DNA sequence: TGGAATGTTGGAAC
DNA sequence: CGTTCCAACATTCC
């Protein structure tokens, strides 16, 4: 469910609820006071990386779907909702097994919009300079660093590294600048490609590396390892993905 | 059927 | 006190 592009799909799916008044708020989250939502209007829906943000006049509700989070629009699951918002005419938004928190500061103080790969304010140069400040970091870790690439998850990581021919355990500081620029650019391109394929329900079909056993370029077995400090699984080809070290 | 997975956090350990 | 590391959370799929 929850890499950045999937959160964009969620944001687009609930867009018509903008401006609507919450009639009642319920759920099993212990982090928020439901009564403060009731009777207030949603000003806007936003997202930052994997964070889904519901703006109310005086505060924001942040929803993070983590690994297993789901939602339903004008429908319910059998399991209890973490947060359930109901509106006039029986309309409702339901969120399950997610993290729900309240943000009281202005969002511009909380979020660096230029770090969100899906945001129009995304800034490749900024990402590049952050990478340069962490020369010892493995690139598989850097790609998952939400301060640099907010919204990138393990699927995007594996796909982008394969597409740019970079070994996941390469050191950020050892990758030539031109190659690093290519990586940053490809991360954004693939994230939007992910968005389109996800909307078409053809995302998995287009995976070249993630969960794959054979390299489609060299037709030899992929390596699978739990690499970096993040210890997330990496799928890569030792022949066509260069290790910079 | 048990184990692993598109992820993050809080607190223990040092 | 700062940093690091790992258990915990919880659902779905194979």
Short mmCIF file of C-alpha atoms (C1' of nucleotides) in Angstrom, two decimals:
data_model
loop_
_atom_site.label_atom_id
_atom_site.label_comp_id
_atom_site.label_asym_id
_atom_site.label_seq_id
_atom_site.Cartn_x
_atom_site.Cartn_y
_atom_site.Cartn_z
CA UNK A 1 0.00 0.00 0.00
CA UNK A 2 2.10 2.78 1.30
CA UNK A 3 4.91 4.23 -0.79
CA UNK A 4 4.60 7.89 -1.78
CA UNK A 5 2.67 7.33 -5.03
CA UNK A 6 0.03 5.29 -3.21
CA UNK A 7 -0.53 8.20 -0.86
CA UNK A 8 -1.03 10.47 -3.86
CA UNK A 9 -3.74 8.07 -5.07
CA UNK A 10 -5.39 8.30 -1.65
CA UNK A 11 -5.21 12.09 -1.72
CA UNK A 12 -6.81 12.23 -5.14
CA UNK A 13 -9.47 9.70 -4.16
CA UNK A 14 -10.73 11.79 -1.23
CA UNK A 15 -10.47 15.16 -2.96
CA UNK A 16 -14.25 15.57 -3.17
CA UNK A 17 -14.42 15.62 0.64
CA UNK A 18 -12.60 18.95 0.70
CA UNK A 19 -14.73 21.62 2.38
CA UNK A 20 -17.04 19.06 3.96
CA UNK A 21 -17.93 19.16 7.63
CA UNK A 22 -17.15 16.21 9.88
CA UNK A 23 -20.38 15.15 11.57
CA UNK A 24 -18.77 12.58 13.80
CA UNK A 25 -15.31 11.19 14.41
CA UNK A 26 -14.64 7.82 16.01
CA UNK A 27 -12.03 5.11 16.09
CA UNK A 28 -9.63 3.18 18.27
CA UNK A 29 -6.69 5.57 18.05
CA UNK A 30 -5.72 6.93 21.43
CA UNK A 31 -3.75 9.81 20.02
CA UNK A 32 -6.45 12.32 19.23
CA UNK A 33 -9.51 13.92 20.80
CA UNK A 34 -12.35 13.09 18.41
CA UNK A 35 -14.65 15.83 19.72
CA UNK A 36 -12.27 18.46 18.37
CA UNK A 37 -12.87 17.20 14.84
CA UNK A 38 -16.62 17.11 15.07
CA UNK A 39 -18.37 20.10 13.53
CA UNK A 40 -15.21 21.31 11.77
CA UNK A 41 -14.60 21.48 8.03
CA UNK A 42 -11.77 19.90 6.13
CA UNK A 43 -9.79 22.68 4.49
CA UNK A 44 -7.54 20.52 2.34
CA UNK A 45 -5.88 17.16 1.89
CA UNK A 46 -2.13 17.14 1.49
CA UNK A 47 0.65 14.61 1.45
CA UNK A 48 4.33 14.60 2.21
CA UNK A 49 6.11 11.40 1.23
CA UNK A 50 4.20 8.62 2.95
CA UNK A 51 2.35 11.02 5.24
CA UNK A 52 -1.31 11.70 4.45
CA UNK A 53 -2.45 15.02 5.90
CA UNK A 54 -5.97 16.21 6.65
CA UNK A 55 -6.01 19.96 7.22
CA UNK A 56 -8.57 21.39 9.61
CA UNK A 57 -8.80 25.12 10.45
CA UNK A 58 -6.77 24.89 13.66
CA UNK A 59 -4.68 21.74 13.24
CA UNK A 60 -3.78 18.86 10.95
CA UNK A 61 -4.38 15.15 11.33
CA UNK A 62 -1.48 13.06 10.06
CA UNK A 63 -2.10 9.52 8.94
CA UNK A 64 0.71 7.08 8.25
CA UNK A 65 -0.33 3.73 6.81
CA UNK A 66 2.96 2.04 7.79
CA UNK A 67 3.20 -1.47 6.35
CA UNK A 68 -0.38 -2.71 6.68
CA UNK A 69 -2.57 0.38 6.70
CA UNK A 70 -5.67 0.54 4.53
CA UNK A 71 -8.60 2.85 3.98
CA UNK A 72 -12.15 2.74 2.68
CA UNK A 73 -14.18 5.55 1.13
CA UNK A 74 -17.93 5.30 1.75
CA UNK A 75 -17.38 1.69 2.76
CA UNK A 76 -16.34 -0.17 5.91
CA UNK A 77 -14.22 -3.17 6.66
CA UNK A 78 -15.25 -5.71 9.30
CA UNK A 79 -12.31 -4.80 11.50
CA UNK A 80 -12.45 -1.72 13.72
CA UNK A 81 -11.32 1.56 12.20
CA UNK A 82 -8.42 3.46 13.69
CA UNK A 83 -10.11 6.65 12.54
CA UNK A 84 -13.58 6.98 11.06
CA UNK A 85 -14.95 10.30 9.83
CA UNK A 86 -18.59 10.61 8.87
CA UNK A 87 -20.12 13.41 6.82
CA UNK A 88 -23.58 14.44 5.67
CA UNK A 89 -25.61 12.09 3.47
CA UNK A 90 -23.94 9.05 5.01
CA UNK A 91 -20.56 9.68 3.42
CA UNK A 92 -17.54 8.45 5.34
CA UNK A 93 -13.77 8.01 5.36
CA UNK A 94 -12.30 5.08 7.27
CA UNK A 95 -8.66 4.36 8.07
CA UNK A 96 -7.40 1.05 9.45
CA UNK A 97 -4.21 -0.11 11.18
CA UNK A 98 -2.44 3.16 10.70
CA UNK A 99 -0.71 5.71 12.86
CA UNK A 100 -2.84 8.79 13.61
CA UNK A 101 -1.29 11.92 15.08
CA UNK A 102 -2.26 15.53 15.43
CA UNK A 103 0.00 18.34 14.20
CA UNK A 104 -0.50 21.77 15.72
CA UNK A 105 2.33 23.66 14.01
CA UNK A 106 2.02 25.18 10.54
CA UNK A 107 2.86 22.46 8.02
CA UNK A 108 5.55 24.59 6.42
CA UNK A 109 7.43 24.41 9.71
CA UNK A 110 7.10 20.66 9.92
CA UNK A 111 7.72 19.59 6.33
CA UNK A 112 10.41 20.24 3.77
CA UNK A 113 8.24 20.03 0.67
CA UNK A 114 11.28 20.01 -1.59
CA UNK A 115 12.20 16.59 -0.19
CA UNK A 116 8.97 14.92 -1.33
CA UNK A 117 9.60 13.16 -4.64
CA UNK A 118 5.92 13.51 -5.60
CA UNK A 119 5.66 17.22 -4.76
CA UNK A 120 5.89 19.95 -7.37
CA UNK A 121 8.38 21.67 -5.07
CA UNK A 122 10.72 18.66 -5.26
CA UNK A 123 14.30 19.85 -5.67
CA UNK A 124 16.86 17.49 -7.18
CA UNK A 125 19.75 19.78 -6.32
CA UNK A 126 18.78 19.73 -2.67
CA UNK A 127 18.69 15.93 -2.70
CA UNK A 128 22.07 15.84 -4.37
CA UNK A 129 23.64 18.10 -1.76
CA UNK A 130 22.17 15.99 1.05
CA UNK A 131 23.71 12.91 -0.56
CA UNK A 132 27.08 14.61 -0.77
CA UNK A 133 26.95 15.28 2.95
CA UNK A 134 26.69 11.54 3.61
CA UNK A 135 29.50 10.06 1.52
CA UNK A 136 29.85 6.98 3.72
CA UNK A 137 26.17 6.04 3.52
CA UNK A 138 25.22 3.07 1.38
CA UNK A 139 22.99 4.12 -1.46
CA UNK A 140 20.33 1.56 -0.48
CA UNK A 141 20.02 3.35 2.87
CA UNK A 142 20.16 6.85 1.40
CA UNK A 143 17.29 6.11 -0.98
CA UNK A 144 15.12 5.09 1.96
CA UNK A 145 16.08 8.17 3.97
CA UNK A 146 12.85 10.17 4.14
CA UNK A 147 14.74 13.41 4.77
CA UNK A 148 16.32 13.03 1.32
CA UNK A 149 13.71 11.07 -0.67
CA UNK A 150 10.39 11.35 1.15
CA UNK A 151 7.98 8.85 -0.33
CA UNK A 152 10.56 6.35 -1.57
CA UNK A 153 10.07 2.85 -0.21
CA UNK A 154 11.69 -0.50 -0.77
CA UNK A 155 10.05 -1.19 -4.12
CA UNK A 156 11.12 2.14 -5.60
CA UNK A 157 14.60 1.62 -4.13
CA UNK A 158 15.12 -1.72 -5.84
CA UNK A 159 13.62 -0.65 -9.15
CA UNK A 160 15.59 2.60 -9.38
CA UNK A 161 18.90 0.94 -8.51
CA UNK A 162 18.33 -1.70 -11.17
CA UNK A 163 17.29 0.82 -13.80
CA UNK A 164 20.39 2.95 -13.13
CA UNK A 165 22.76 -0.06 -12.96
CA UNK A 166 23.89 0.74 -9.42
CA UNK A 167 24.68 -1.91 -6.81
CA UNK A 168 22.66 -1.25 -3.63
CA UNK A 169 25.74 -1.44 -1.40
CA UNK A 170 27.58 1.30 -3.29
CA UNK A 171 28.81 4.16 -1.14
CA UNK A 172 27.08 7.45 -1.91
CA UNK A 173 30.39 9.31 -1.94
CA UNK A 174 31.97 6.90 -4.44
CA UNK A 175 29.30 7.19 -7.10
CA UNK A 176 30.41 9.62 -9.84
CA UNK A 177 28.46 12.86 -9.84
CA UNK A 178 26.84 12.27 -13.24
CA UNK A 179 25.69 8.85 -12.10
CA UNK A 180 24.33 10.26 -8.85
CA UNK A 181 22.37 12.87 -10.81
CA UNK A 182 20.96 10.13 -12.99
CA UNK A 183 19.90 8.23 -9.88
CA UNK A 184 18.13 11.25 -8.41
CA UNK A 185 16.33 11.95 -11.68
CA UNK A 186 15.35 8.34 -12.20
CA UNK A 187 13.92 8.20 -8.67
CA UNK A 188 11.38 10.88 -9.55
CA UNK A 189 10.66 9.44 -12.99
CA UNK A 190 10.07 5.95 -11.63
CA UNK A 191 7.93 7.25 -8.74
CA UNK A 192 5.53 8.85 -11.23
CA UNK A 193 5.65 5.72 -13.36
CA UNK A 194 4.78 3.77 -10.20
CA UNK A 195 1.80 6.09 -9.75
CA UNK A 196 0.47 5.41 -13.26
CA UNK A 197 0.99 1.66 -13.07
CA UNK A 198 -0.55 1.49 -9.62
CA UNK A 199 -3.65 3.27 -10.92
CA UNK A 200 -3.84 0.72 -13.73
CA UNK A 201 -3.33 -2.16 -11.27
CA UNK A 202 -0.29 -3.21 -13.29
CA UNK A 203 2.46 -2.20 -10.88
CA UNK A 204 3.73 -5.71 -10.07
CA UNK A 205 3.72 -6.72 -13.70
CA UNK A 206 6.23 -3.97 -14.40
CA UNK A 207 8.70 -4.87 -11.67
CA UNK A 208 12.11 -5.60 -13.18
CA UNK A 209 14.01 -6.35 -9.97
CA UNK A 210 11.85 -6.24 -6.85
CA UNK A 211 11.06 -9.84 -5.74
CA UNK A 212 12.52 -11.12 -9.01
CA UNK A 213 14.74 -14.18 -9.26
CA UNK A 214 16.41 -13.64 -12.64
CA UNK A 215 18.02 -10.52 -14.06
CA UNK A 216 16.06 -9.58 -17.21
CA UNK A 217 19.22 -8.12 -18.76
CA UNK A 218 21.75 -10.86 -18.10
CA UNK A 219 19.43 -13.81 -17.46
CA UNK A 220 21.40 -14.87 -14.40
CA UNK A 221 20.07 -15.19 -10.82
CA UNK A 222 19.56 -11.98 -8.88
CA UNK A 223 21.28 -11.67 -5.54
CA UNK A 224 18.99 -11.11 -2.58
CA UNK A 225 20.38 -9.55 0.55
CA UNK A 226 19.27 -7.57 3.56
CA UNK A 227 21.62 -4.68 3.05
CA UNK A 228 22.61 -1.49 4.81
CA UNK A 229 21.61 -0.25 8.22
CA UNK A 230 17.99 -0.43 7.13
CA UNK A 231 18.30 -4.18 6.52
CA UNK A 232 15.61 -4.10 3.89
CA UNK A 233 15.80 -6.70 1.16
CA UNK A 234 17.65 -5.77 -1.95
CA UNK A 235 17.35 -7.58 -5.28
CA UNK A 236 20.23 -6.91 -7.63
CA UNK A 237 22.41 -8.26 -10.39
CA UNK A 238 26.12 -8.50 -9.67
CA UNK A 239 26.95 -8.28 -13.35
CA UNK A 240 25.02 -5.25 -14.57
CA UNK A 241 24.75 -3.23 -11.35
CA UNK A 242 28.09 -1.67 -10.58
CA UNK A 243 29.46 -1.57 -7.06
CA UNK A 244 31.08 1.78 -6.31
CA UNK A 245 33.31 1.42 -3.24
"C1'" DT B 1 0.75 -22.89 7.57
"C1'" DG B 2 4.38 -20.14 9.19
"C1'" DG B 3 7.01 -16.63 7.77
"C1'" DA B 4 7.81 -12.57 5.53
"C1'" DA B 5 6.61 -8.03 3.85
"C1'" DT B 6 5.44 -1.59 0.16
"C1'" DG B 7 7.41 1.02 7.54
"C1'" DT B 8 8.26 3.59 11.65
"C1'" DT B 9 8.64 4.27 16.64
"C1'" DG B 10 9.86 4.20 21.35
"C1'" DG B 11 12.60 2.78 24.63
"C1'" DA B 12 16.34 -0.21 26.19
"C1'" DA B 13 21.18 -0.64 26.09
"C1'" DC B 14 25.55 1.16 26.08
"C1'" DC C 1 23.25 12.65 28.04
"C1'" DG C 2 23.67 11.22 23.12
"C1'" DT C 3 23.61 7.49 19.92
"C1'" DT C 4 22.46 3.01 18.32
"C1'" DC C 5 19.82 -0.91 17.86
"C1'" DC C 6 15.99 -3.89 18.04
"C1'" DA C 7 11.39 -5.37 19.49
"C1'" DA C 8 6.84 -4.18 18.75
"C1'" DC C 9 2.99 -3.15 16.06
"C1'" DA C 10 -0.52 -5.70 12.83
"C1'" DT C 11 -2.57 -7.58 8.10
"C1'" DT C 12 -2.29 -10.13 4.06
"C1'" DC C 13 -0.38 -13.20 0.97
"C1'" DC C 14 1.97 -17.21 -0.61
#
